[in-house]
Structure formats: structure tokens, C-alpha cells
Amino acid sequence: MSHRHLPVRPNLDQLKQQAKDLLRQIRSQDPAALEDFKQHYSGKVSPSDARLSDAQLILARSYDAPSWPRLVLACKLIDGIWLDDLELVRKILLKHPRLLHEEALVRKNSNWGPPMSYAANLGRDRIIEMLNAMGARDHEGALERATLQSQIGTARKLHAMMHSPRLRPDVLDGPAYTLSVSGTALLFELGARVEDDQGKSLAPVATVLETDSRKPEAKHRILEMYVQHGLKLPDTPTMALHRGRIDLLEEHLRRDPQMLRRTFRFEEIYPPELGCHDEVLATHGTPLAGATLLHMCVDYDEMEIARWLLDRGMPVDVKASVDADGFGGHTALFATVVSQPNLWMNRSGRPATAPVTQLLLDHGADANVRASLRKQLHPGYGEEILREFRDVTPLSYGESFQRKEFVNEAALRLIVEHGGHA
């Protein structure tokens, strides 16, 4: 592995052990370790003669740090911020003042920012006040991180520290990504706008729709806040679902009795006029392009709307459209097996549950329906391969999906209990 990413809170003891393991791998001619050696070491020592200090340097550079001591400093500084250890952070920065303006996590693409922004993520107000007195300059970034993390008191403090300036046009982006209702509400209180003086939209609706976060009620409230502050959203069934508005869906159904069988193009689910433009960047599990409202309910965790659709007579096995290459035609049951909510459930460590799968099966969903699907995950998940799943059942689809963190094992068990097979 030639390039690594520090976790948000790196563990120095683990890094020390990682360096020892890397040294052993280099000496044993492990191909990946030799690639690290080739890419990150410029000395004259051969792999067989490498020392621990060489492995530490290679490891540090693979984490974007120029040296092992710099990586150690990053770990100690971050640990001090997490522990709210004012004196430790002060001591490190007085000895190494340049760190005040460098990325706390060292890596070039870190979004946690320099120490003040990093501290804002955690609501470490005492440390923020000290960093401000020491000359920190990343107040805007810190404000964004505080609202993104729902650190409302910290965000207020930072805004006052900046002498209450006019907010940046894109300031709503952070809490839109995490679906922070309190962060969004605070920014509106402080003067955020949904349109500029020329009427151009500033509201990050695309971020709200495409984020990997899954908090249905928060998403609904944020979209309604945008509307309350003057934004006009499309009057479509898909947007009504995004907003959690069953009353609007009722009206659409009254006007279009075929709505329950309709499939929707990607552009209808993710409107380009709101900033959406790329299917891969719209984070979801089983493909939604050409899907129905029931498919959308599964990936957006809209259980109440799913029940409403079925109660109104939506066929439980209604299929997504099939594209020109023969992919699609999957039912909503496929989406319960591979979905974005599954990712968060699996990462939480909670026991797997599958209420939507149960709901669909209780309504007679076919456990052995077949379809062909193809899926490319968001690049943030570390791969950019378009994978194909031909003539699969819901069970074989889940068993063959490449990233098991998106797969709901409880859903697979329920499908088997209802006679499903590969």
C-alpha cells in the first residue's frame, strides 16, 4: 500500500507497531512493502539492510508526513485536542508554532483542517480560544466544521470571534452533508441565504439528496427550512418523497393514478437544476436510476412512506425499468439487500435488522425474482469499478456483492426463510 490515510484520531502505539510490521515485510521482500520502499525511500540502504528508522520514515511519508517525528507530533497534538488538554496543546504549539496553520491530520486532502478547525469538530472551546490568541487563521473553516458537527455553541463563539461577518455563499454545505438540522438552523439565524442577489440558488439541495448520510427526519426538516427561506423545489412525486411529504404524494396520486407503477429517470430523482449531475456521486446502494418510489423508500429509509405506498395499492414486485444494455428490472426487495442504510447499520455494530425486507415479504414479495444489475460505488469507498450482476436473485445478489458492509445479512436470512435461493 503506497499511500495511506490517517484515521480521524490516529493511535501512536498502533503506528509504532505498523512501522515494525513494515520493516519485517520489507526485509522479507513482501511486494507491497517493497513498493512502499521504492516510492517513499530515497536513501542508499537496500531493503535487506533496512532499519526501523527507515521503516518509520517510509510509513510517515505514505501518510503524507515529511518525517516520522512530524507524524508523532500530529498524533500527540490530536490526542491533546481530543482530551481537551489545554496545556499539552499549548506546549506543542509553542515549541512548533508552524503546526498552528498546518493540517492537523497531516494529509493533504483532510477536511478536518488545522488545529482550530479540528478542535471545532469536537466543540473544544477552551482550546479554540487559546488558538485564536496564538494567531490561528482558519476561523471560517472552523465555523463550517462546527456547524457540520452540530457544535452549535462552538459555532456561535467562532462567529462572534470573527466579529459576526457576512457568511460565505456556500456556508450551508457542511451541515447539508451531515444532515445537521441544528447547524442549518443556526446558519439561517446568522444570515445564510438560499439565493444570491441575482436569484441564483445557494441552497445545497444536491448535497442533501446525494449525501451518504441517512437521517430521514433531518433531511425532511432541512429541505423544509430551505423552502421556508424562499427556495422553490420541483413539484414532483420524487421530491415529495425526498421531503417526507405524504400529503404531497396524496395529491400527486390523485392527479396521476399510475404513480404507483411509474419508474423515474435518474434526473427525476436527482434533478440537475438543483445541482445533481452524476449517478456515481449520488450515494446509494442498489441502483435507483429507473426505479420506483418504493425502491427510493428502501435506500432513503422511508419506512412510513413505504407503508403508505403499499397501503395505497402499490404492487410489491413492481420492477425498475430495464436499460438499453439489459440491466435493471429489479424489485424493491433487491434494494433491501444492498443499500446505503445497511452500511450505517453494519458500521454501527448494532445487530442487523431488516424491517423493510419483512414489510415487503409480508406483502407477498417474490423471494426468487431475477434481474441483472450493474453498480459502481462512490469513489469515496475506494474503488471505481463498474461491476455487473447478471441474472441474480435477491439472495445471490447479496451474496455476490463486492462490499459486504452494504449487505444486510438479516435481510438475506429472511429471504431464505421465505423460500429464497440463489
Coordinates of C-alpha atoms in Angstrom, one line a residue:
M1 CA 0.0 0.0 0.0
S2 CA 1.9 3.1 -1.3
H3 CA -0.5 5.7 0.1
R4 CA -2.3 5.7 3.4
H5 CA -4.8 7.9 5.2
L6 CA -4.6 8.6 8.9
P7 CA -7.8 8.0 10.8
V8 CA -9.5 10.9 12.4
R9 CA -7.9 10.0 15.7
P10 CA -4.7 8.2 15.0
N11 CA -3.2 5.9 17.6
L12 CA 0.6 6.4 18.0
D13 CA 1.1 2.9 19.5
Q14 CA -0.6 1.3 16.5
L15 CA 1.6 3.4 14.2
K16 CA 4.7 2.2 16.0
Q17 CA 3.6 -1.4 15.6
Q18 CA 2.8 -0.7 12.0
A19 CA 6.3 0.5 11.4
K20 CA 7.7 -2.7 12.9
D21 CA 5.5 -4.8 10.8
L22 CA 6.5 -2.8 7.7
L23 CA 10.2 -3.3 8.5
R24 CA 9.7 -7.1 8.8
Q25 CA 7.8 -7.1 5.5
I26 CA 10.5 -5.1 3.7
R27 CA 13.2 -7.5 4.9
S28 CA 11.1 -10.5 3.8
Q29 CA 10.7 -9.0 0.3
D30 CA 6.9 -8.6 0.5
P31 CA 5.8 -7.0 -2.8
A32 CA 3.6 -4.3 -1.3
A33 CA 6.2 -3.4 1.2
L34 CA 8.9 -3.2 -1.5
E35 CA 6.6 -0.8 -3.4
D36 CA 6.4 1.4 -0.3
F37 CA 10.2 1.2 -0.1
K38 CA 10.6 2.2 -3.7
Q39 CA 8.1 5.1 -3.6
H40 CA 8.9 6.6 -0.2
Y41 CA 12.6 5.9 0.5
S42 CA 15.5 7.8 -1.2
G43 CA 18.4 6.6 0.9
K44 CA 21.2 4.2 -0.1
V45 CA 20.2 1.3 2.2
S46 CA 19.0 -1.9 0.5
P47 CA 15.7 -3.5 1.6
S48 CA 17.5 -6.3 3.3
D49 CA 19.5 -3.8 5.4
A50 CA 16.7 -1.5 6.3
R51 CA 16.4 -0.4 9.9
L52 CA 13.4 0.6 12.0
S53 CA 14.1 4.3 11.4
D54 CA 13.9 3.6 7.6
A55 CA 10.5 1.9 8.0
Q56 CA 9.3 4.7 10.2
L57 CA 10.2 7.3 7.6
I58 CA 8.6 5.3 4.8
L59 CA 5.4 4.9 6.8
A60 CA 5.3 8.6 7.7
R61 CA 5.7 9.6 4.0
S62 CA 3.0 7.2 3.0
Y63 CA 0.7 9.2 5.4
D64 CA 1.8 12.4 3.7
A65 CA 4.0 13.4 6.7
P66 CA 7.6 14.5 5.7
S67 CA 9.2 12.6 8.6
W68 CA 8.4 10.2 11.4
P69 CA 8.8 12.9 14.1
R70 CA 6.2 15.0 12.3
L71 CA 3.8 12.1 12.3
V72 CA 4.4 11.6 16.0
L73 CA 3.7 15.3 16.6
A74 CA 0.4 15.1 14.7
C75 CA -0.7 12.2 16.9
K76 CA 0.2 14.0 20.1
L77 CA -1.4 17.2 19.1
I78 CA -4.6 15.5 18.0
D79 CA -4.7 13.4 21.2
G80 CA -4.4 16.7 23.2
I81 CA -7.3 18.2 21.4
W82 CA -9.5 15.1 22.0
L83 CA -8.6 15.0 25.7
D84 CA -9.3 18.8 25.9
D85 CA -5.8 19.1 27.4
L86 CA -5.2 22.8 27.1
E87 CA -1.6 22.7 28.4
L88 CA -0.4 19.9 26.2
V89 CA -1.7 21.6 23.1
R90 CA -0.2 24.9 24.2
K91 CA 3.2 23.2 24.9
I92 CA 3.3 21.5 21.5
L93 CA 2.3 24.7 19.6
L94 CA 4.7 26.9 21.4
K95 CA 7.6 24.6 20.6
H96 CA 6.3 24.0 17.0
P97 CA 4.3 27.2 16.0
R98 CA 4.1 26.2 12.3
L99 CA 1.7 23.4 13.3
L100 CA -0.9 26.1 14.1
H101 CA -1.5 26.6 10.3
E102 CA -0.9 23.1 9.0
E103 CA -3.4 20.3 8.6
A104 CA -3.8 18.5 12.0
L105 CA -4.1 15.2 10.2
V106 CA -1.1 16.0 8.0
R107 CA -2.7 14.5 4.9
K108 CA -3.2 16.9 2.0
N109 CA -6.9 16.2 1.5
S110 CA -8.0 16.3 5.1
N111 CA -11.3 18.1 5.7
W112 CA -10.8 18.3 9.5
G113 CA -8.4 21.2 8.9
P114 CA -5.7 22.9 11.0
P115 CA -5.9 22.6 14.9
M116 CA -8.6 25.3 15.3
S117 CA -10.9 23.6 12.8
Y118 CA -10.1 20.2 14.2
A119 CA -11.0 21.4 17.7
A120 CA -14.2 22.9 16.4
N121 CA -15.3 19.4 15.2
L122 CA -15.2 18.4 18.9
G123 CA -16.5 21.5 20.5
R124 CA -13.3 22.2 22.3
D125 CA -14.0 25.9 23.1
R126 CA -11.1 26.5 25.5
I127 CA -8.6 25.2 23.0
I128 CA -10.2 27.3 20.3
E129 CA -9.9 30.5 22.4
M130 CA -6.3 29.7 23.0
L131 CA -5.6 29.0 19.3
N132 CA -7.3 32.3 18.4
A133 CA -5.0 34.1 20.8
M134 CA -2.0 32.4 19.3
G135 CA -2.8 33.6 15.8
A136 CA -4.9 30.9 14.2
R137 CA -6.4 32.0 10.9
D138 CA -8.8 29.2 9.9
H139 CA -11.9 30.7 11.6
E140 CA -14.2 30.2 8.5
G141 CA -13.2 26.6 8.2
A142 CA -13.7 26.1 11.9
L143 CA -17.2 27.6 11.7
E144 CA -18.0 25.2 8.9
R145 CA -16.8 22.2 10.8
A146 CA -18.7 23.3 13.9
T147 CA -22.0 23.5 12.1
L148 CA -21.3 20.3 10.2
Q149 CA -20.8 18.5 13.5
S150 CA -23.8 20.3 15.2
Q151 CA -21.4 22.0 17.7
I152 CA -23.8 25.0 18.0
G153 CA -22.2 26.7 21.0
T154 CA -18.8 26.5 19.3
A155 CA -20.2 27.8 16.0
R156 CA -21.7 30.9 17.8
K157 CA -18.4 31.5 19.6
L158 CA -16.4 31.4 16.3
H159 CA -18.9 33.7 14.5
A160 CA -18.5 36.2 17.4
M161 CA -14.7 35.8 17.3
M162 CA -14.8 36.8 13.6
H163 CA -16.9 39.9 14.6
S164 CA -20.1 38.5 13.0
P165 CA -19.1 38.7 9.3
R166 CA -21.4 38.1 6.4
L167 CA -21.4 34.4 5.8
R168 CA -19.9 32.8 2.7
P169 CA -22.4 31.8 0.0
D170 CA -21.6 28.1 0.4
V171 CA -21.8 28.0 4.1
L172 CA -24.8 25.7 4.2
D173 CA -22.8 22.9 2.5
G174 CA -21.3 21.4 5.7
P175 CA -24.5 20.8 7.7
A176 CA -26.2 19.7 4.4
Y177 CA -23.7 16.8 4.1
T178 CA -24.2 15.6 7.7
L179 CA -27.9 16.5 7.6
S180 CA -27.4 18.7 10.7
V181 CA -30.7 20.4 11.4
S182 CA -29.3 22.5 14.3
G183 CA -26.3 23.5 12.2
T184 CA -28.5 24.6 9.3
A185 CA -30.9 26.4 11.6
L186 CA -28.0 28.3 13.2
L187 CA -26.6 29.4 9.9
F188 CA -30.0 30.8 8.8
E189 CA -30.2 32.6 12.1
L190 CA -26.7 34.1 11.3
G191 CA -27.8 35.3 7.9
A192 CA -27.3 32.3 5.4
R193 CA -29.3 32.6 2.3
V194 CA -30.8 30.2 -0.2
E195 CA -30.4 32.6 -3.2
D196 CA -27.9 35.3 -4.1
D197 CA -28.8 38.8 -5.1
Q198 CA -29.3 37.7 -8.7
G199 CA -31.7 34.9 -7.7
K200 CA -29.2 32.1 -8.2
S201 CA -29.7 29.2 -5.8
L202 CA -27.2 28.9 -3.0
A203 CA -29.0 26.1 -1.2
P204 CA -27.0 22.8 -1.4
V205 CA -30.0 20.7 -2.3
A206 CA -27.8 18.3 -4.3
T207 CA -25.7 17.7 -1.2
V208 CA -28.8 16.9 0.9
L209 CA -30.1 14.4 -1.8
E210 CA -26.7 12.8 -2.6
T211 CA -25.0 12.6 0.8
D212 CA -24.2 9.2 2.2
S213 CA -25.9 10.2 5.5
R214 CA -29.3 8.6 6.1
K215 CA -31.4 10.6 8.6
P216 CA -34.8 10.8 7.0
E217 CA -36.4 13.2 9.5
A218 CA -33.4 15.5 9.5
K219 CA -33.4 15.5 5.7
H220 CA -37.1 16.5 5.6
R221 CA -36.6 19.3 8.1
I222 CA -33.6 20.8 6.2
L223 CA -35.4 20.8 2.9
E224 CA -38.4 22.4 4.5
M225 CA -36.1 25.1 6.0
Y226 CA -34.8 25.8 2.5
V227 CA -38.4 26.2 1.3
Q228 CA -39.3 28.5 4.3
H229 CA -36.4 30.7 3.4
G230 CA -37.6 31.1 -0.2
L231 CA -36.3 28.2 -2.2
K232 CA -38.7 26.7 -4.8
L233 CA -38.4 22.9 -5.1
P234 CA -39.8 20.9 -8.1
D235 CA -43.4 19.8 -7.6
T236 CA -42.8 16.1 -8.4
P237 CA -43.5 12.8 -6.6
T238 CA -39.8 12.1 -6.1
M239 CA -39.3 15.5 -4.5
A240 CA -42.3 14.9 -2.3
L241 CA -40.7 11.7 -1.1
H242 CA -37.4 13.4 -0.5
R243 CA -39.3 16.0 1.6
G244 CA -41.2 13.2 3.5
R245 CA -44.4 14.8 2.5
I246 CA -47.2 12.2 2.3
D247 CA -49.7 15.0 1.8
L248 CA -48.0 16.0 -1.4
L249 CA -47.8 12.4 -2.5
E250 CA -51.5 12.0 -1.9
E251 CA -52.1 15.0 -4.2
H252 CA -49.8 13.5 -6.9
L253 CA -51.6 10.2 -6.7
R254 CA -54.9 12.0 -7.1
R255 CA -53.7 13.6 -10.3
D256 CA -51.8 10.5 -11.6
P257 CA -53.3 7.2 -10.5
Q258 CA -50.4 5.4 -12.4
M259 CA -47.9 7.0 -10.0
L260 CA -47.7 3.7 -8.0
R261 CA -46.4 1.9 -11.1
R262 CA -44.2 4.6 -12.5
T263 CA -40.5 4.4 -12.8
F264 CA -38.4 7.5 -12.6
R265 CA -35.3 8.5 -14.5
F266 CA -32.1 9.5 -12.6
E267 CA -32.8 13.1 -13.5
E268 CA -36.2 12.9 -11.9
I269 CA -34.8 11.6 -8.6
Y270 CA -31.7 13.8 -8.7
P271 CA -32.7 17.0 -10.6
P272 CA -29.8 18.6 -12.5
E273 CA -31.4 22.0 -12.0
L274 CA -30.7 21.6 -8.3
G275 CA -27.0 20.7 -8.9
C276 CA -27.2 16.9 -9.2
H277 CA -25.4 15.5 -12.3
D278 CA -23.5 12.2 -11.7
E279 CA -25.1 8.9 -10.8
V280 CA -21.9 7.6 -9.1
L281 CA -21.7 10.7 -6.9
A282 CA -25.3 10.3 -5.8
T283 CA -24.6 8.0 -2.9
H284 CA -26.9 5.0 -2.8
G285 CA -26.8 1.2 -2.7
T286 CA -28.8 -0.7 -5.3
P287 CA -29.2 1.4 -8.5
L288 CA -32.0 4.0 -8.4
A289 CA -32.0 5.2 -12.0
G290 CA -35.2 3.9 -13.5
A291 CA -36.6 2.9 -10.0
T292 CA -40.0 3.4 -8.4
L293 CA -40.9 5.3 -5.3
L294 CA -40.8 2.0 -3.4
H295 CA -37.2 1.5 -4.4
M296 CA -36.4 5.0 -3.2
C297 CA -38.1 4.4 0.1
V298 CA -35.7 1.5 0.7
D299 CA -32.5 3.4 0.1
Y300 CA -33.6 6.5 1.9
D301 CA -35.0 4.6 4.9
E302 CA -38.5 6.0 4.4
M303 CA -40.5 3.3 6.2
E304 CA -43.6 5.3 6.7
I305 CA -43.9 6.2 3.1
A306 CA -43.2 2.6 2.1
R307 CA -46.1 1.5 4.2
W308 CA -48.3 4.3 2.7
L309 CA -47.4 3.2 -0.9
L310 CA -48.3 -0.4 -0.2
D311 CA -51.5 0.5 1.6
R312 CA -52.5 2.6 -1.4
G313 CA -52.1 -0.5 -3.6
M314 CA -48.6 -0.3 -5.0
P315 CA -47.6 -3.7 -6.3
V316 CA -44.8 -5.0 -4.1
D317 CA -43.0 -6.6 -7.0
V318 CA -43.1 -3.6 -9.3
K319 CA -39.9 -3.5 -11.3
A320 CA -37.4 -0.9 -12.1
S321 CA -37.0 -0.1 -15.8
V322 CA -34.5 -2.0 -18.0
D323 CA -31.9 0.0 -19.8
A324 CA -30.6 -0.5 -23.4
D325 CA -28.0 -3.0 -22.2
G326 CA -30.5 -5.2 -20.4
F327 CA -29.7 -4.1 -16.8
G328 CA -32.5 -3.2 -14.4
G329 CA -35.8 -4.9 -13.8
H330 CA -35.1 -5.4 -10.1
T331 CA -37.8 -5.2 -7.4
A332 CA -37.5 -3.2 -4.2
L333 CA -36.6 -6.5 -2.4
F334 CA -33.2 -6.3 -4.1
A335 CA -32.7 -2.8 -2.6
T336 CA -33.2 -4.1 0.9
V337 CA -30.3 -6.5 0.4
V338 CA -27.8 -3.8 -0.7
S339 CA -28.5 -0.3 0.5
Q340 CA -26.9 2.8 2.0
P341 CA -28.8 2.4 5.3
N342 CA -27.3 -1.1 5.6
L343 CA -23.8 0.5 5.5
W344 CA -24.6 2.6 8.6
M345 CA -26.2 -0.3 10.4
N346 CA -23.3 -2.5 9.8
R347 CA -20.7 0.1 10.8
S348 CA -22.6 0.9 14.0
G349 CA -22.0 -2.6 15.4
R350 CA -25.7 -3.0 16.1
P351 CA -27.3 -6.4 15.4
A352 CA -28.6 -6.5 11.9
T353 CA -32.3 -5.9 11.4
A354 CA -34.4 -5.9 8.2
P355 CA -37.8 -4.2 8.9
V356 CA -38.3 -3.1 5.2
T357 CA -37.5 -6.6 4.0
Q358 CA -40.0 -8.0 6.4
L359 CA -42.6 -5.5 5.2
L360 CA -42.1 -6.4 1.6
L361 CA -42.2 -10.1 2.3
D362 CA -45.3 -9.7 4.4
H363 CA -46.9 -8.1 1.4
G364 CA -46.0 -11.1 -0.8
A365 CA -42.7 -10.1 -2.4
D366 CA -41.3 -12.7 -4.6
A367 CA -38.1 -14.0 -3.0
N368 CA -36.8 -15.6 -6.2
V369 CA -37.4 -12.9 -8.8
R370 CA -34.4 -12.4 -11.1
A371 CA -32.8 -9.4 -12.6
S372 CA -29.4 -8.1 -13.9
L373 CA -27.8 -5.2 -12.2
R374 CA -24.6 -3.2 -12.5
K375 CA -23.2 -0.8 -9.9
Q376 CA -20.3 1.5 -9.5
L377 CA -19.8 2.7 -5.9
H378 CA -19.0 6.3 -5.0
P379 CA -15.2 6.8 -5.3
G380 CA -15.1 7.6 -1.6
Y381 CA -15.5 3.9 -0.9
G382 CA -12.1 3.2 -2.5
E383 CA -13.0 1.6 -5.8
E384 CA -14.0 2.9 -9.2
I385 CA -15.1 -0.4 -10.9
L386 CA -18.4 -0.8 -12.6
R387 CA -19.5 -4.3 -11.5
E388 CA -22.1 -6.5 -13.2
F389 CA -24.5 -8.9 -11.5
R390 CA -26.3 -11.0 -14.2
D391 CA -29.4 -13.0 -13.7
V392 CA -29.3 -12.8 -9.9
T393 CA -32.0 -13.4 -7.3
P394 CA -32.1 -11.1 -4.2
L395 CA -30.1 -13.7 -2.3
S396 CA -27.4 -14.3 -4.9
Y397 CA -27.1 -10.5 -5.5
G398 CA -26.4 -10.0 -1.8
E399 CA -24.0 -13.0 -1.6
S400 CA -22.0 -11.7 -4.6
F401 CA -22.0 -8.0 -3.9
Q402 CA -18.4 -6.9 -3.6
R403 CA -18.6 -4.8 -0.4
K404 CA -20.3 -6.7 2.4
E405 CA -20.8 -3.6 4.5
F406 CA -23.6 -2.6 2.2
V407 CA -25.3 -6.1 2.6
N408 CA -28.0 -6.8 5.1
E409 CA -27.4 -10.3 6.5
A410 CA -30.7 -10.2 8.3
A411 CA -32.5 -9.5 5.0
L412 CA -30.7 -12.5 3.4
R413 CA -31.9 -14.7 6.3
L414 CA -35.5 -13.5 6.0
I415 CA -35.4 -14.2 2.2
V416 CA -34.1 -17.7 2.8
E417 CA -36.9 -18.2 5.4
H418 CA -39.4 -17.2 2.7
G419 CA -38.0 -19.8 0.2
G420 CA -35.5 -17.6 -1.5
H421 CA -32.5 -19.3 -3.1
A422 CA -29.6 -18.4 -5.3

